[in-house]
Amino acid sequence: MVAIESLPEMTEAEVAAHAEKDSLWCIIDGVVYDLTKFADEHPGGDQVLVEQAGRDATEPFNDVGHSADAKEMAKEYAIGRLKATPGAAKAPAAQSKPAAAGGCGASFKDIMTSPTWTNFLIPTAVGILVFVLYKGVQRLL
């Protein structure tokens, strides 16, 4: 595995040119990853990665709460470092803040299809509802 510091620098424009499933690059914490080969193996499905392709996916990656193993495994897909450009370093953070504000600025669709809702909260709520209904029917019998 190559040290991150020794990887070549890349611009956001270079990363943006790889925003499709057959050429899927993402930026996470200033490191550029080529996730093309990993997309079919991603536990959350390839669509999650395709939605973030060609851009900074730091916030969505961290919001999901990936394990230390997942973060370590990601290193093998690192292909570059994001080139720091004056003025541009603050723009992505400013654009991503509204979506992180717990719904302030995030659309209803974004909230309902976020990995937190679809992979944890909704199935948990459905499970609780089924349990309560089951117990209610048992008491009637």
JSON list of N, CA, C and O in Angstrom, two decimals, residues 7-42:
[
{"chain": "A", "resi": 7, "resn": "LEU", "atom": "N", "xyz": [0.98, 10.11, -2.98]},
{"chain": "A", "resi": 7, "resn": "LEU", "atom": "CA", "xyz": [0.06, 10.03, -4.12]},
{"chain": "A", "resi": 7, "resn": "LEU", "atom": "C", "xyz": [0.05, 11.36, -4.88]},
{"chain": "A", "resi": 7, "resn": "LEU", "atom": "O", "xyz": [0.25, 12.42, -4.28]},
{"chain": "A", "resi": 8, "resn": "PRO", "atom": "N", "xyz": [-0.24, 11.32, -6.17]},
{"chain": "A", "resi": 8, "resn": "PRO", "atom": "CA", "xyz": [-0.26, 12.57, -6.96]},
{"chain": "A", "resi": 8, "resn": "PRO", "atom": "C", "xyz": [-1.44, 13.46, -6.55]},
{"chain": "A", "resi": 8, "resn": "PRO", "atom": "O", "xyz": [-2.47, 12.98, -6.09]},
{"chain": "A", "resi": 9, "resn": "GLU", "atom": "N", "xyz": [-1.27, 14.76, -6.76]},
{"chain": "A", "resi": 9, "resn": "GLU", "atom": "CA", "xyz": [-2.35, 15.71, -6.49]},
{"chain": "A", "resi": 9, "resn": "GLU", "atom": "C", "xyz": [-3.29, 15.76, -7.68]},
{"chain": "A", "resi": 9, "resn": "GLU", "atom": "O", "xyz": [-2.86, 15.66, -8.83]},
{"chain": "A", "resi": 10, "resn": "MET", "atom": "N", "xyz": [-4.58, 15.90, -7.39]},
{"chain": "A", "resi": 10, "resn": "MET", "atom": "CA", "xyz": [-5.62, 15.96, -8.42]},
{"chain": "A", "resi": 10, "resn": "MET", "atom": "C", "xyz": [-6.56, 17.11, -8.11]},
{"chain": "A", "resi": 10, "resn": "MET", "atom": "O", "xyz": [-6.78, 17.44, -6.95]},
{"chain": "A", "resi": 11, "resn": "THR", "atom": "N", "xyz": [-7.14, 17.67, -9.14]},
{"chain": "A", "resi": 11, "resn": "THR", "atom": "CA", "xyz": [-8.09, 18.77, -8.95]},
{"chain": "A", "resi": 11, "resn": "THR", "atom": "C", "xyz": [-9.51, 18.21, -8.84]},
{"chain": "A", "resi": 11, "resn": "THR", "atom": "O", "xyz": [-9.78, 17.07, -9.23]},
{"chain": "A", "resi": 12, "resn": "GLU", "atom": "N", "xyz": [-10.40, 19.05, -8.35]},
{"chain": "A", "resi": 12, "resn": "GLU", "atom": "CA", "xyz": [-11.81, 18.65, -8.28]},
{"chain": "A", "resi": 12, "resn": "GLU", "atom": "C", "xyz": [-12.37, 18.39, -9.68]},
{"chain": "A", "resi": 12, "resn": "GLU", "atom": "O", "xyz": [-13.21, 17.52, -9.86]},
{"chain": "A", "resi": 13, "resn": "ALA", "atom": "N", "xyz": [-11.90, 19.15, -10.65]},
{"chain": "A", "resi": 13, "resn": "ALA", "atom": "CA", "xyz": [-12.35, 18.96, -12.04]},
{"chain": "A", "resi": 13, "resn": "ALA", "atom": "C", "xyz": [-11.95, 17.59, -12.56]},
{"chain": "A", "resi": 13, "resn": "ALA", "atom": "O", "xyz": [-12.73, 16.93, -13.27]},
{"chain": "A", "resi": 14, "resn": "GLU", "atom": "N", "xyz": [-10.75, 17.14, -12.22]},
{"chain": "A", "resi": 14, "resn": "GLU", "atom": "CA", "xyz": [-10.31, 15.81, -12.64]},
{"chain": "A", "resi": 14, "resn": "GLU", "atom": "C", "xyz": [-11.20, 14.73, -12.03]},
{"chain": "A", "resi": 14, "resn": "GLU", "atom": "O", "xyz": [-11.57, 13.77, -12.69]},
{"chain": "A", "resi": 15, "resn": "VAL", "atom": "N", "xyz": [-11.53, 14.90, -10.76]},
{"chain": "A", "resi": 15, "resn": "VAL", "atom": "CA", "xyz": [-12.39, 13.93, -10.08]},
{"chain": "A", "resi": 15, "resn": "VAL", "atom": "C", "xyz": [-13.79, 13.96, -10.67]},
{"chain": "A", "resi": 15, "resn": "VAL", "atom": "O", "xyz": [-14.41, 12.92, -10.90]},
{"chain": "A", "resi": 16, "resn": "ALA", "atom": "N", "xyz": [-14.30, 15.16, -10.95]},
{"chain": "A", "resi": 16, "resn": "ALA", "atom": "CA", "xyz": [-15.66, 15.31, -11.49]},
{"chain": "A", "resi": 16, "resn": "ALA", "atom": "C", "xyz": [-15.82, 14.62, -12.84]},
{"chain": "A", "resi": 16, "resn": "ALA", "atom": "O", "xyz": [-16.93, 14.25, -13.22]},
{"chain": "A", "resi": 17, "resn": "ALA", "atom": "N", "xyz": [-14.73, 14.42, -13.55]},
{"chain": "A", "resi": 17, "resn": "ALA", "atom": "CA", "xyz": [-14.80, 13.74, -14.85]},
{"chain": "A", "resi": 17, "resn": "ALA", "atom": "C", "xyz": [-15.04, 12.24, -14.70]},
{"chain": "A", "resi": 17, "resn": "ALA", "atom": "O", "xyz": [-15.26, 11.54, -15.69]},
{"chain": "A", "resi": 18, "resn": "HIS", "atom": "N", "xyz": [-15.04, 11.74, -13.47]},
{"chain": "A", "resi": 18, "resn": "HIS", "atom": "CA", "xyz": [-15.23, 10.31, -13.20]},
{"chain": "A", "resi": 18, "resn": "HIS", "atom": "C", "xyz": [-16.46, 10.12, -12.32]},
{"chain": "A", "resi": 18, "resn": "HIS", "atom": "O", "xyz": [-16.37, 9.66, -11.17]},
{"chain": "A", "resi": 19, "resn": "ALA", "atom": "N", "xyz": [-17.61, 10.48, -12.86]},
{"chain": "A", "resi": 19, "resn": "ALA", "atom": "CA", "xyz": [-18.85, 10.49, -12.08]},
{"chain": "A", "resi": 19, "resn": "ALA", "atom": "C", "xyz": [-19.86, 9.47, -12.59]},
{"chain": "A", "resi": 19, "resn": "ALA", "atom": "O", "xyz": [-21.06, 9.71, -12.54]},
{"chain": "A", "resi": 20, "resn": "GLU", "atom": "N", "xyz": [-19.39, 8.34, -13.06]},
{"chain": "A", "resi": 20, "resn": "GLU", "atom": "CA", "xyz": [-20.29, 7.29, -13.57]},
{"chain": "A", "resi": 20, "resn": "GLU", "atom": "C", "xyz": [-19.88, 5.95, -12.97]},
{"chain": "A", "resi": 20, "resn": "GLU", "atom": "O", "xyz": [-18.76, 5.80, -12.47]},
{"chain": "A", "resi": 21, "resn": "LYS", "atom": "N", "xyz": [-20.74, 4.96, -13.04]},
{"chain": "A", "resi": 21, "resn": "LYS", "atom": "CA", "xyz": [-20.45, 3.66, -12.44]},
{"chain": "A", "resi": 21, "resn": "LYS", "atom": "C", "xyz": [-19.22, 3.00, -13.07]},
{"chain": "A", "resi": 21, "resn": "LYS", "atom": "O", "xyz": [-18.45, 2.35, -12.38]},
{"chain": "A", "resi": 22, "resn": "ASP", "atom": "N", "xyz": [-19.00, 3.21, -14.36]},
{"chain": "A", "resi": 22, "resn": "ASP", "atom": "CA", "xyz": [-17.86, 2.56, -15.01]},
{"chain": "A", "resi": 22, "resn": "ASP", "atom": "C", "xyz": [-16.55, 3.34, -14.81]},
{"chain": "A", "resi": 22, "resn": "ASP", "atom": "O", "xyz": [-15.49, 2.88, -15.22]},
{"chain": "A", "resi": 23, "resn": "SER", "atom": "N", "xyz": [-16.62, 4.49, -14.19]},
{"chain": "A", "resi": 23, "resn": "SER", "atom": "CA", "xyz": [-15.44, 5.27, -13.80]},
{"chain": "A", "resi": 23, "resn": "SER", "atom": "C", "xyz": [-15.86, 6.14, -12.62]},
{"chain": "A", "resi": 23, "resn": "SER", "atom": "O", "xyz": [-16.32, 7.25, -12.79]},
{"chain": "A", "resi": 24, "resn": "LEU", "atom": "N", "xyz": [-15.70, 5.59, -11.43]},
{"chain": "A", "resi": 24, "resn": "LEU", "atom": "CA", "xyz": [-16.30, 6.16, -10.23]},
{"chain": "A", "resi": 24, "resn": "LEU", "atom": "C", "xyz": [-15.22, 6.59, -9.24]},
{"chain": "A", "resi": 24, "resn": "LEU", "atom": "O", "xyz": [-14.61, 5.76, -8.59]},
{"chain": "A", "resi": 25, "resn": "TRP", "atom": "N", "xyz": [-14.99, 7.90, -9.16]},
{"chain": "A", "resi": 25, "resn": "TRP", "atom": "CA", "xyz": [-14.02, 8.45, -8.22]},
{"chain": "A", "resi": 25, "resn": "TRP", "atom": "C", "xyz": [-14.76, 9.29, -7.20]},
{"chain": "A", "resi": 25, "resn": "TRP", "atom": "O", "xyz": [-15.77, 9.94, -7.52]},
{"chain": "A", "resi": 26, "resn": "CYS", "atom": "N", "xyz": [-14.27, 9.30, -5.98]},
{"chain": "A", "resi": 26, "resn": "CYS", "atom": "CA", "xyz": [-14.82, 10.13, -4.90]},
{"chain": "A", "resi": 26, "resn": "CYS", "atom": "C", "xyz": [-13.68, 10.73, -4.10]},
{"chain": "A", "resi": 26, "resn": "CYS", "atom": "O", "xyz": [-12.57, 10.18, -4.07]},
{"chain": "A", "resi": 27, "resn": "ILE", "atom": "N", "xyz": [-13.99, 11.82, -3.44]},
{"chain": "A", "resi": 27, "resn": "ILE", "atom": "CA", "xyz": [-13.04, 12.46, -2.52]},
{"chain": "A", "resi": 27, "resn": "ILE", "atom": "C", "xyz": [-13.57, 12.23, -1.11]},
{"chain": "A", "resi": 27, "resn": "ILE", "atom": "O", "xyz": [-14.74, 12.50, -0.83]},
{"chain": "A", "resi": 28, "resn": "ILE", "atom": "N", "xyz": [-12.70, 11.72, -0.23]},
{"chain": "A", "resi": 28, "resn": "ILE", "atom": "CA", "xyz": [-13.06, 11.57, 1.18]},
{"chain": "A", "resi": 28, "resn": "ILE", "atom": "C", "xyz": [-11.89, 12.09, 2.00]},
{"chain": "A", "resi": 28, "resn": "ILE", "atom": "O", "xyz": [-10.77, 11.57, 1.88]},
{"chain": "A", "resi": 29, "resn": "ASP", "atom": "N", "xyz": [-12.16, 13.10, 2.79]},
{"chain": "A", "resi": 29, "resn": "ASP", "atom": "CA", "xyz": [-11.13, 13.72, 3.63]},
{"chain": "A", "resi": 29, "resn": "ASP", "atom": "C", "xyz": [-9.90, 14.12, 2.83]},
{"chain": "A", "resi": 29, "resn": "ASP", "atom": "O", "xyz": [-8.76, 13.91, 3.26]},
{"chain": "A", "resi": 30, "resn": "GLY", "atom": "N", "xyz": [-10.12, 14.69, 1.65]},
{"chain": "A", "resi": 30, "resn": "GLY", "atom": "CA", "xyz": [-9.02, 15.20, 0.83]},
{"chain": "A", "resi": 30, "resn": "GLY", "atom": "C", "xyz": [-8.25, 14.14, 0.06]},
{"chain": "A", "resi": 30, "resn": "GLY", "atom": "O", "xyz": [-7.27, 14.45, -0.60]},
{"chain": "A", "resi": 31, "resn": "VAL", "atom": "N", "xyz": [-8.68, 12.89, 0.11]},
{"chain": "A", "resi": 31, "resn": "VAL", "atom": "CA", "xyz": [-8.04, 11.81, -0.62]},
{"chain": "A", "resi": 31, "resn": "VAL", "atom": "C", "xyz": [-8.98, 11.36, -1.74]},
{"chain": "A", "resi": 31, "resn": "VAL", "atom": "O", "xyz": [-10.18, 11.22, -1.53]},
{"chain": "A", "resi": 32, "resn": "VAL", "atom": "N", "xyz": [-8.42, 11.15, -2.93]},
{"chain": "A", "resi": 32, "resn": "VAL", "atom": "CA", "xyz": [-9.20, 10.71, -4.09]},
{"chain": "A", "resi": 32, "resn": "VAL", "atom": "C", "xyz": [-9.16, 9.19, -4.15]},
{"chain": "A", "resi": 32, "resn": "VAL", "atom": "O", "xyz": [-8.09, 8.58, -4.09]},
{"chain": "A", "resi": 33, "resn": "TYR", "atom": "N", "xyz": [-10.33, 8.59, -4.27]},
{"chain": "A", "resi": 33, "resn": "TYR", "atom": "CA", "xyz": [-10.46, 7.13, -4.34]},
{"chain": "A", "resi": 33, "resn": "TYR", "atom": "C", "xyz": [-11.09, 6.73, -5.66]},
{"chain": "A", "resi": 33, "resn": "TYR", "atom": "O", "xyz": [-12.07, 7.33, -6.09]},
{"chain": "A", "resi": 34, "resn": "ASP", "atom": "N", "xyz": [-10.55, 5.68, -6.29]},
{"chain": "A", "resi": 34, "resn": "ASP", "atom": "CA", "xyz": [-11.16, 5.10, -7.48]},
{"chain": "A", "resi": 34, "resn": "ASP", "atom": "C", "xyz": [-11.95, 3.89, -6.99]},
{"chain": "A", "resi": 34, "resn": "ASP", "atom": "O", "xyz": [-11.40, 2.83, -6.67]},
{"chain": "A", "resi": 35, "resn": "LEU", "atom": "N", "xyz": [-13.27, 4.04, -6.92]},
{"chain": "A", "resi": 35, "resn": "LEU", "atom": "CA", "xyz": [-14.14, 3.00, -6.37]},
{"chain": "A", "resi": 35, "resn": "LEU", "atom": "C", "xyz": [-14.84, 2.19, -7.45]},
{"chain": "A", "resi": 35, "resn": "LEU", "atom": "O", "xyz": [-15.79, 1.45, -7.16]},
{"chain": "A", "resi": 36, "resn": "THR", "atom": "N", "xyz": [-14.37, 2.30, -8.68]},
{"chain": "A", "resi": 36, "resn": "THR", "atom": "CA", "xyz": [-15.00, 1.62, -9.80]},
{"chain": "A", "resi": 36, "resn": "THR", "atom": "C", "xyz": [-15.13, 0.12, -9.55]},
{"chain": "A", "resi": 36, "resn": "THR", "atom": "O", "xyz": [-16.21, -0.46, -9.70]},
{"chain": "A", "resi": 37, "resn": "LYS", "atom": "N", "xyz": [-14.05, -0.53, -9.18]},
{"chain": "A", "resi": 37, "resn": "LYS", "atom": "CA", "xyz": [-14.05, -1.98, -8.96]},
{"chain": "A", "resi": 37, "resn": "LYS", "atom": "C", "xyz": [-14.77, -2.38, -7.68]},
{"chain": "A", "resi": 37, "resn": "LYS", "atom": "O", "xyz": [-15.25, -3.50, -7.55]},
{"chain": "A", "resi": 38, "resn": "PHE", "atom": "N", "xyz": [-14.86, -1.46, -6.73]},
{"chain": "A", "resi": 38, "resn": "PHE", "atom": "CA", "xyz": [-15.49, -1.75, -5.45]},
{"chain": "A", "resi": 38, "resn": "PHE", "atom": "C", "xyz": [-17.01, -1.58, -5.48]},
{"chain": "A", "resi": 38, "resn": "PHE", "atom": "O", "xyz": [-17.71, -2.14, -4.63]},
{"chain": "A", "resi": 39, "resn": "ALA", "atom": "N", "xyz": [-17.53, -0.86, -6.45]},
{"chain": "A", "resi": 39, "resn": "ALA", "atom": "CA", "xyz": [-18.95, -0.52, -6.47]},
{"chain": "A", "resi": 39, "resn": "ALA", "atom": "C", "xyz": [-19.86, -1.74, -6.34]},
{"chain": "A", "resi": 39, "resn": "ALA", "atom": "O", "xyz": [-20.83, -1.73, -5.57]},
{"chain": "A", "resi": 40, "resn": "ASP", "atom": "N", "xyz": [-19.56, -2.81, -7.06]},
{"chain": "A", "resi": 40, "resn": "ASP", "atom": "CA", "xyz": [-20.41, -4.01, -7.01]},
{"chain": "A", "resi": 40, "resn": "ASP", "atom": "C", "xyz": [-20.29, -4.76, -5.69]},
{"chain": "A", "resi": 40, "resn": "ASP", "atom": "O", "xyz": [-21.16, -5.54, -5.33]},
{"chain": "A", "resi": 41, "resn": "GLU", "atom": "N", "xyz": [-19.20, -4.52, -4.95]},
{"chain": "A", "resi": 41, "resn": "GLU", "atom": "CA", "xyz": [-18.99, -5.21, -3.67]},
{"chain": "A", "resi": 41, "resn": "GLU", "atom": "C", "xyz": [-19.46, -4.39, -2.48]},
{"chain": "A", "resi": 41, "resn": "GLU", "atom": "O", "xyz": [-19.50, -4.90, -1.36]},
{"chain": "A", "resi": 42, "resn": "HIS", "atom": "N", "xyz": [-19.81, -3.12, -2.70]},
{"chain": "A", "resi": 42, "resn": "HIS", "atom": "CA", "xyz": [-20.17, -2.24, -1.59]},
{"chain": "A", "resi": 42, "resn": "HIS", "atom": "C", "xyz": [-21.40, -2.78, -0.86]},
{"chain": "A", "resi": 42, "resn": "HIS", "atom": "O", "xyz": [-22.44, -3.04, -1.48]}
]
